[in-house]
PDB file of C-alpha atoms in Angstrom:
ATOM      1  CA  UNK A   1     -21.014 -22.618   1.959  1.00 35.00           C
ATOM      2  CA  UNK A   2     -19.055 -20.748  -1.017  1.00 44.00           C
ATOM      3  CA  UNK A   3     -19.904 -17.313  -2.080  1.00 46.00           C
ATOM      4  CA  UNK A   4     -21.993 -17.277  -5.686  1.00 46.00           C
ATOM      5  CA  UNK A   5     -19.871 -14.968  -7.460  1.00 53.00           C
ATOM      6  CA  UNK A   6     -19.639 -14.421 -11.466  1.00 49.00           C
ATOM      7  CA  UNK A   7     -23.583 -14.266 -11.553  1.00 46.00           C
ATOM      8  CA  UNK A   8     -24.647 -11.066 -13.470  1.00 45.00           C
ATOM      9  CA  UNK A   9     -27.573  -9.206 -13.843  1.00 43.00           C
ATOM     10  CA  UNK A  10     -28.522  -6.816 -16.763  1.00 46.00           C
ATOM     11  CA  UNK A  11     -31.103  -4.494 -17.547  1.00 43.00           C
ATOM     12  CA  UNK A  12     -32.353  -1.547 -19.402  1.00 43.00           C
ATOM     13  CA  UNK A  13     -34.207   1.321 -18.056  1.00 45.00           C
ATOM     14  CA  UNK A  14     -37.798   0.154 -18.269  1.00 46.00           C
ATOM     15  CA  UNK A  15     -37.006  -3.247 -18.357  1.00 43.00           C
ATOM     16  CA  UNK A  16     -37.719  -5.658 -15.844  1.00 44.00           C
ATOM     17  CA  UNK A  17     -34.601  -8.217 -14.512  1.00 45.00           C
ATOM     18  CA  UNK A  18     -34.822 -11.577 -13.136  1.00 53.00           C
ATOM     19  CA  UNK A  19     -33.180 -10.296  -9.836  1.00 53.00           C
ATOM     20  CA  UNK A  20     -34.842  -9.825  -5.937  1.00 53.00           C
ATOM     21  CA  UNK A  21     -38.371  -7.764  -6.173  1.00 54.00           C
ATOM     22  CA  UNK A  22     -39.031  -9.598  -9.625  1.00 56.00           C
ATOM     23  CA  UNK A  23     -41.404  -8.075 -11.339  1.00 57.00           C
ATOM     24  CA  UNK A  24     -40.541  -4.990 -10.161  1.00 59.00           C
ATOM     25  CA  UNK A  25     -39.964  -2.294 -14.069  1.00 58.00           C
ATOM     26  CA  UNK A  26     -37.942  -0.181 -13.214  1.00 61.00           C
ATOM     27  CA  UNK A  27     -38.676   3.667 -14.301  1.00 68.00           C
ATOM     28  CA  UNK A  28     -35.716   5.332 -15.261  1.00 73.00           C
ATOM     29  CA  UNK A  29     -32.076   6.173 -14.362  1.00 65.00           C
ATOM     30  CA  UNK A  30     -32.211   7.941 -10.835  1.00 79.00           C
ATOM     31  CA  UNK A  31     -28.503   7.403 -10.224  1.00 84.00           C
ATOM     32  CA  UNK A  32     -25.644   5.599 -11.817  1.00 81.00           C
ATOM     33  CA  UNK A  33     -22.335   3.982 -10.516  1.00 85.00           C
ATOM     34  CA  UNK A  34     -19.666   6.815 -10.615  1.00 88.00           C
ATOM     35  CA  UNK A  35     -16.963   6.102  -8.218  1.00 92.00           C
ATOM     36  CA  UNK A  36     -15.436   1.994  -6.555  1.00 93.00           C
ATOM     37  CA  UNK A  37     -14.144   2.495  -3.795  1.00 94.00           C
ATOM     38  CA  UNK A  38     -11.260   0.090  -2.934  1.00 94.00           C
ATOM     39  CA  UNK A  39      -9.944   0.540   0.911  1.00 93.00           C
ATOM     40  CA  UNK A  40      -6.585  -0.457   0.440  1.00 94.00           C
ATOM     41  CA  UNK A  41      -2.506  -0.546   2.151  1.00 94.00           C
ATOM     42  CA  UNK A  42      -0.940   0.536  -0.929  1.00 95.00           C
ATOM     43  CA  UNK A  43      -2.942   2.344  -3.412  1.00 97.00           C
ATOM     44  CA  UNK A  44       0.549   2.766  -5.272  1.00 97.00           C
ATOM     45  CA  UNK A  45       1.041  -0.722  -6.026  1.00 97.00           C
ATOM     46  CA  UNK A  46      -2.503  -1.385  -6.484  1.00 97.00           C
ATOM     47  CA  UNK A  47      -2.749   1.474  -8.942  1.00 98.00           C
ATOM     48  CA  UNK A  48      -0.170  -0.273 -10.784  1.00 98.00           C
ATOM     49  CA  UNK A  49      -2.131  -3.850 -10.347  1.00 98.00           C
ATOM     50  CA  UNK A  50      -5.601  -1.995 -12.071  1.00 97.00           C
ATOM     51  CA  UNK A  51      -4.178   0.476 -14.202  1.00 97.00           C
ATOM     52  CA  UNK A  52      -2.686  -2.195 -16.223  1.00 97.00           C
ATOM     53  CA  UNK A  53      -5.952  -4.873 -15.509  1.00 96.00           C
ATOM     54  CA  UNK A  54      -8.346  -2.625 -17.022  1.00 94.00           C
ATOM     55  CA  UNK A  55      -6.707  -0.188 -19.484  1.00 93.00           C
ATOM     56  CA  UNK A  56      -6.995   2.209 -16.965  1.00 94.00           C
ATOM     57  CA  UNK A  57      -4.776   5.636 -16.155  1.00 95.00           C
ATOM     58  CA  UNK A  58      -4.388   8.097 -13.235  1.00 95.00           C
ATOM     59  CA  UNK A  59      -6.551  10.934 -13.531  1.00 94.00           C
ATOM     60  CA  UNK A  60      -6.143  12.091 -10.557  1.00 94.00           C
ATOM     61  CA  UNK A  61      -5.039  12.246  -6.433  1.00 96.00           C
ATOM     62  CA  UNK A  62      -6.385  13.232  -3.510  1.00 95.00           C
ATOM     63  CA  UNK A  63      -4.637  14.732  -0.438  1.00 95.00           C
ATOM     64  CA  UNK A  64      -5.068  11.144   1.670  1.00 94.00           C
ATOM     65  CA  UNK A  65      -2.921   9.447  -0.791  1.00 95.00           C
ATOM     66  CA  UNK A  66      -5.564   8.021  -2.712  1.00 97.00           C
ATOM     67  CA  UNK A  67      -5.212   7.633  -6.535  1.00 97.00           C
ATOM     68  CA  UNK A  68      -8.148   7.519  -9.179  1.00 96.00           C
ATOM     69  CA  UNK A  69      -8.562   5.342 -11.782  1.00 96.00           C
ATOM     70  CA  UNK A  70     -10.232   6.123 -15.069  1.00 95.00           C
ATOM     71  CA  UNK A  71     -10.186   4.895 -18.799  1.00 91.00           C
ATOM     72  CA  UNK A  72      -9.180   6.768 -21.033  1.00 85.00           C
ATOM     73  CA  UNK A  73     -11.910   9.250 -22.579  1.00 83.00           C
ATOM     74  CA  UNK A  74     -14.648   7.661 -20.627  1.00 77.00           C
ATOM     75  CA  UNK A  75     -16.235   9.330 -18.265  1.00 75.00           C
ATOM     76  CA  UNK A  76     -17.273   6.580 -15.273  1.00 71.00           C
ATOM     77  CA  UNK A  77     -17.238   4.389 -13.139  1.00 88.00           C
ATOM     78  CA  UNK A  78     -13.581   5.749 -11.397  1.00 93.00           C
ATOM     79  CA  UNK A  79     -11.249   3.258  -9.159  1.00 96.00           C
ATOM     80  CA  UNK A  80     -10.690   4.829  -6.417  1.00 96.00           C
ATOM     81  CA  UNK A  81      -8.286   3.426  -3.916  1.00 96.00           C
ATOM     82  CA  UNK A  82      -7.913   4.714  -0.591  1.00 96.00           C
ATOM     83  CA  UNK A  83      -4.976   4.191   1.881  1.00 95.00           C
ATOM     84  CA  UNK A  84      -6.288   2.011   4.178  1.00 92.00           C
ATOM     85  CA  UNK A  85      -4.333   0.534   6.642  1.00 85.00           C
ATOM     86  CA  UNK A  86      -6.133  -2.066   9.493  1.00 85.00           C
ATOM     87  CA  UNK A  87      -7.558  -5.212   7.254  1.00 77.00           C
ATOM     88  CA  UNK A  88     -11.208  -5.615   6.420  1.00 75.00           C
ATOM     89  CA  UNK A  89     -13.355  -6.401   9.249  1.00 79.00           C
ATOM     90  CA  UNK A  90     -15.737  -9.242   8.374  1.00 75.00           C
ATOM     91  CA  UNK A  91     -16.332 -10.996   4.764  1.00 73.00           C
ATOM     92  CA  UNK A  92     -16.431  -8.180   1.777  1.00 75.00           C
ATOM     93  CA  UNK A  93     -19.455  -8.981   0.075  1.00 81.00           C
ATOM     94  CA  UNK A  94     -18.805  -7.116  -2.877  1.00 88.00           C
ATOM     95  CA  UNK A  95     -15.986  -8.006  -5.963  1.00 91.00           C
ATOM     96  CA  UNK A  96     -15.202  -6.931  -9.446  1.00 92.00           C
ATOM     97  CA  UNK A  97     -16.029  -9.179 -12.608  1.00 95.00           C
ATOM     98  CA  UNK A  98     -14.035  -8.594 -15.457  1.00 95.00           C
ATOM     99  CA  UNK A  99     -14.064  -9.793 -18.987  1.00 95.00           C
ATOM    100  CA  UNK A 100     -11.272  -9.852 -21.801  1.00 96.00           C
ATOM    101  CA  UNK A 101     -12.450  -7.366 -24.661  1.00 94.00           C
ATOM    102  CA  UNK A 102      -9.298  -8.858 -26.791  1.00 94.00           C
ATOM    103  CA  UNK A 103      -8.214 -12.146 -26.341  1.00 95.00           C
ATOM    104  CA  UNK A 104     -10.035 -15.802 -24.289  1.00 95.00           C
ATOM    105  CA  UNK A 105     -10.849 -16.158 -21.284  1.00 96.00           C
ATOM    106  CA  UNK A 106      -7.683 -18.715 -20.875  1.00 96.00           C
ATOM    107  CA  UNK A 107      -5.023 -16.215 -22.574  1.00 97.00           C
ATOM    108  CA  UNK A 108      -6.838 -13.358 -20.211  1.00 97.00           C
ATOM    109  CA  UNK A 109      -6.091 -15.621 -17.107  1.00 97.00           C
ATOM    110  CA  UNK A 110      -2.372 -15.970 -17.864  1.00 98.00           C
ATOM    111  CA  UNK A 111      -2.127 -12.198 -18.460  1.00 97.00           C
ATOM    112  CA  UNK A 112      -3.813 -11.225 -14.916  1.00 98.00           C
ATOM    113  CA  UNK A 113      -1.340 -14.448 -13.272  1.00 98.00           C
ATOM    114  CA  UNK A 114       1.575 -12.175 -14.574  1.00 98.00           C
ATOM    115  CA  UNK A 115       0.252  -9.056 -13.895  1.00 97.00           C
ATOM    116  CA  UNK A 116       0.307 -10.716  -9.887  1.00 97.00           C
ATOM    117  CA  UNK A 117      -3.349 -12.039  -9.776  1.00 98.00           C
ATOM    118  CA  UNK A 118      -3.767 -15.480  -7.532  1.00 98.00           C
ATOM    119  CA  UNK A 119      -6.361 -18.421  -7.718  1.00 97.00           C
ATOM    120  CA  UNK A 120      -8.650 -17.531  -4.491  1.00 95.00           C
ATOM    121  CA  UNK A 121     -11.331 -19.991  -3.286  1.00 93.00           C
ATOM    122  CA  UNK A 122     -13.980 -18.921  -2.045  1.00 91.00           C
ATOM    123  CA  UNK A 123     -15.753 -22.249  -2.007  1.00 90.00           C
ATOM    124  CA  UNK A 124     -16.255 -22.859  -6.414  1.00 92.00           C
ATOM    125  CA  UNK A 125     -16.983 -26.329  -7.196  1.00 93.00           C
ATOM    126  CA  UNK A 126     -14.743 -25.964  -9.449  1.00 89.00           C
ATOM    127  CA  UNK A 127     -17.370 -26.737 -12.592  1.00 93.00           C
ATOM    128  CA  UNK A 128     -18.018 -22.704 -13.172  1.00 94.00           C
ATOM    129  CA  UNK A 129     -17.725 -20.509 -15.915  1.00 95.00           C
ATOM    130  CA  UNK A 130     -15.372 -18.435 -14.572  1.00 95.00           C
ATOM    131  CA  UNK A 131     -11.506 -17.928 -12.814  1.00 96.00           C
ATOM    132  CA  UNK A 132     -12.245 -16.797  -8.925  1.00 96.00           C
ATOM    133  CA  UNK A 133      -8.627 -14.292  -8.468  1.00 97.00           C
ATOM    134  CA  UNK A 134      -7.608 -12.016  -5.827  1.00 96.00           C
ATOM    135  CA  UNK A 135      -5.511  -9.024  -6.549  1.00 96.00           C
ATOM    136  CA  UNK A 136      -1.595  -8.016  -5.144  1.00 96.00           C
ATOM    137  CA  UNK A 137      -3.386  -7.481  -1.907  1.00 94.00           C
ATOM    138  CA  UNK A 138      -6.639 -10.464  -1.896  1.00 92.00           C
ATOM    139  CA  UNK A 139      -9.625  -8.305  -3.059  1.00 93.00           C
ATOM    140  CA  UNK A 140     -11.357 -11.017  -4.912  1.00 94.00           C
ATOM    141  CA  UNK A 141     -12.520 -10.979  -8.745  1.00 96.00           C
ATOM    142  CA  UNK A 142     -14.085 -12.724 -10.900  1.00 96.00           C
ATOM    143  CA  UNK A 143     -13.042 -13.566 -14.966  1.00 97.00           C
ATOM    144  CA  UNK A 144     -15.957 -14.162 -16.119  1.00 96.00           C
ATOM    145  CA  UNK A 145     -15.975 -16.168 -19.821  1.00 95.00           C
ATOM    146  CA  UNK A 146     -16.954 -14.033 -22.460  1.00 92.00           C
ATOM    147  CA  UNK A 147     -15.401 -11.791 -23.882  1.00 90.00           C
ATOM    148  CA  UNK A 148     -16.908  -7.939 -24.328  1.00 91.00           C
ATOM    149  CA  UNK A 149     -16.211  -4.615 -26.480  1.00 87.00           C
ATOM    150  CA  UNK A 150     -13.775  -2.406 -25.515  1.00 80.00           C
ATOM    151  CA  UNK A 151     -15.105   0.624 -23.807  1.00 67.00           C
TER     152      UNK A 151
END
């Protein structure tokens, strides 16, 4: 059985969300995601890829070789590309979903493939309204169908 990718739950504080734990009301924001850390063999290579995909710029470097990428003029989330030489053990349970901001899904798909993304098979049927891709190191992400406003 394949992984379910591309499903999104959206909510605002004080609203109910339709996911697990249904019926609970969110009281307000206690935390927010400030960084997403992606362990990788070649942070430089992935920094180029993800900067182009997301329109992010380098915002910092750490002594361990990590590269931090962030939205221009926006506080977060920051994407940290952390050097790690051992391949991941077991299935990855987290992936990114991305949406085009200035073009349709098919044009964005062509752009992502030109940047080095490759189609990935995680057990999808082919009927999904999203495309499953992998970055140059094999990290899976989805290109969703709807356009979103630029940040």
